[in-house]
C-alpha positions as semicolon CSV with decimal commas, in nm:
position;residue;x (nm);y (nm);z (nm)
1;M;19,024;8,531;5,698
2;N;18,923;8,805;5,428
3;Y;18,821;9,086;5,648
4;R;18,668;9,415;5,490
5;I;18,712;9,776;5,599
6;A;18,387;9,994;5,622
7;D;18,536;10,312;5,740
8;V;18,910;10,457;5,807
9;A;18,909;10,788;5,958
10;V;19,178;10,994;6,124
11;V;19,156;11,035;6,500
12;R;19,444;11,243;6,570
13;Y;19,791;11,251;6,342
14;P;19,942;10,982;6,333
15;V;19,624;10,750;6,448
16;L;19,341;10,580;6,267
17;R;19,003;10,452;6,364
18;V;18,964;10,148;6,152
19;T;18,623;10,013;6,136
20;F;18,556;9,653;5,976
21;T;18,203;9,566;5,822
22;D;18,125;9,318;6,140
23;G;18,151;9,639;6,357
24;L;18,499;9,589;6,508
25;S;18,665;9,902;6,562
26;G;18,993;10,002;6,681
27;E;19,264;10,281;6,666
28;Y;19,557;10,206;6,491
29;D;19,877;10,406;6,566
30;L;20,125;10,446;6,247
31;S;20,380;10,635;6,468
32;E;20,643;10,407;6,409
33;M;20,600;10,307;6,089
34;I;20,608;10,642;5,990
35;A;20,895;10,721;6,187
36;N;21,128;10,396;6,092
37;G;20,972;10,267;5,743
38;P;21,095;10,449;5,421
39;A;20,792;10,290;5,258
40;F;20,583;10,515;5,488
41;A;20,803;10,836;5,497
42;R;20,525;11,019;5,281
43;L;20,297;10,991;5,547
44;R;20,517;11,253;5,732
45;D;20,297;11,503;5,539
46;E;19,976;11,542;5,748
47;A;19,798;11,680;5,480
48;L;19,834;11,363;5,270
49;F;19,793;11,133;5,607
50;A;19,415;11,304;5,622
51;R;19,353;11,177;5,266
52;V;19,349;10,826;5,372
53;A;19,083;10,642;5,221
54;V;18,886;10,290;5,207
55;D;18,864;10,106;4,851
56;P;18,532;10,064;4,696
57;H;18,521;9,712;4,822
58;G;18,681;9,754;5,150
59;Q;18,953;9,493;5,054
60;T;19,225;9,740;5,128
61;F;19,266;10,107;5,285
62;G;19,539;10,339;5,252
63;W;19,659;10,648;5,055
64;N;19,674;10,728;4,662
65;L;19,462;10,417;4,616
66;D;19,383;10,518;4,252
67;D;19,747;10,542;4,181
68;P;19,925;10,242;4,089
69;G;20,271;10,233;4,195
70;N;20,214;10,515;4,390
71;E;19,982;10,382;4,655
72;I;20,032;10,309;5,019
73;D;19,785;10,052;5,146
74;F;19,727;9,838;5,433
75;C;19,626;9,467;5,447
76;P;19,270;9,445;5,622
77;D;19,376;9,100;5,781
78;A;19,702;9,240;5,917
79;T;19,529;9,517;6,049
80;R;19,261;9,338;6,181
81;I;19,506;9,093;6,419
82;H;19,705;9,400;6,520
83;I;19,349;9,558;6,658
84;E;19,246;9,232;6,800
85;E;19,595;9,197;6,979
86;Q;19,547;9,572;7,118
87;K;19,248;9,530;7,242
88;V;19,297;9,205;7,434
89;A;19,621;9,360;7,604
90;E;19,394;9,642;7,687
91;L;19,147;9,397;7,869
92;A;19,425;9,202;8,030
93;D;19,562;9,541;8,166
94;R;19,229;9,638;8,299
95;Y;19,190;9,255;8,473
96;R;19,522;9,300;8,597
97;L;19,464;9,654;8,780
98;S;19,128;9,539;8,889
99;R;19,265;9,213;9,074
100;T;19,527;9,465;9,231
101;A;19,290;9,693;9,363
102;A;19,032;9,417;9,517
103;E;19,341;9,228;9,698
């Protein structure tokens, strides 16, 4: 797929807004990963979390990207799939609610 990240910003801890170069944008809640994944434990530090960044080529986003071996980074393709699935679920919920209200 090779999606690229245009921007990433903290919406509120621990939620990011990820924007792709084609304009698709969505929120990515990292609550479960931070709570349950040892690799993400450092992100419990809200000051570190606030320093999220995109690599210069948009190939990844994360923390400590300039510190090999100490970085926490995310795959744009997996992130894209997560955000698209979230959007489809939201649309399905809205449709279900509108059908119930109309009947």
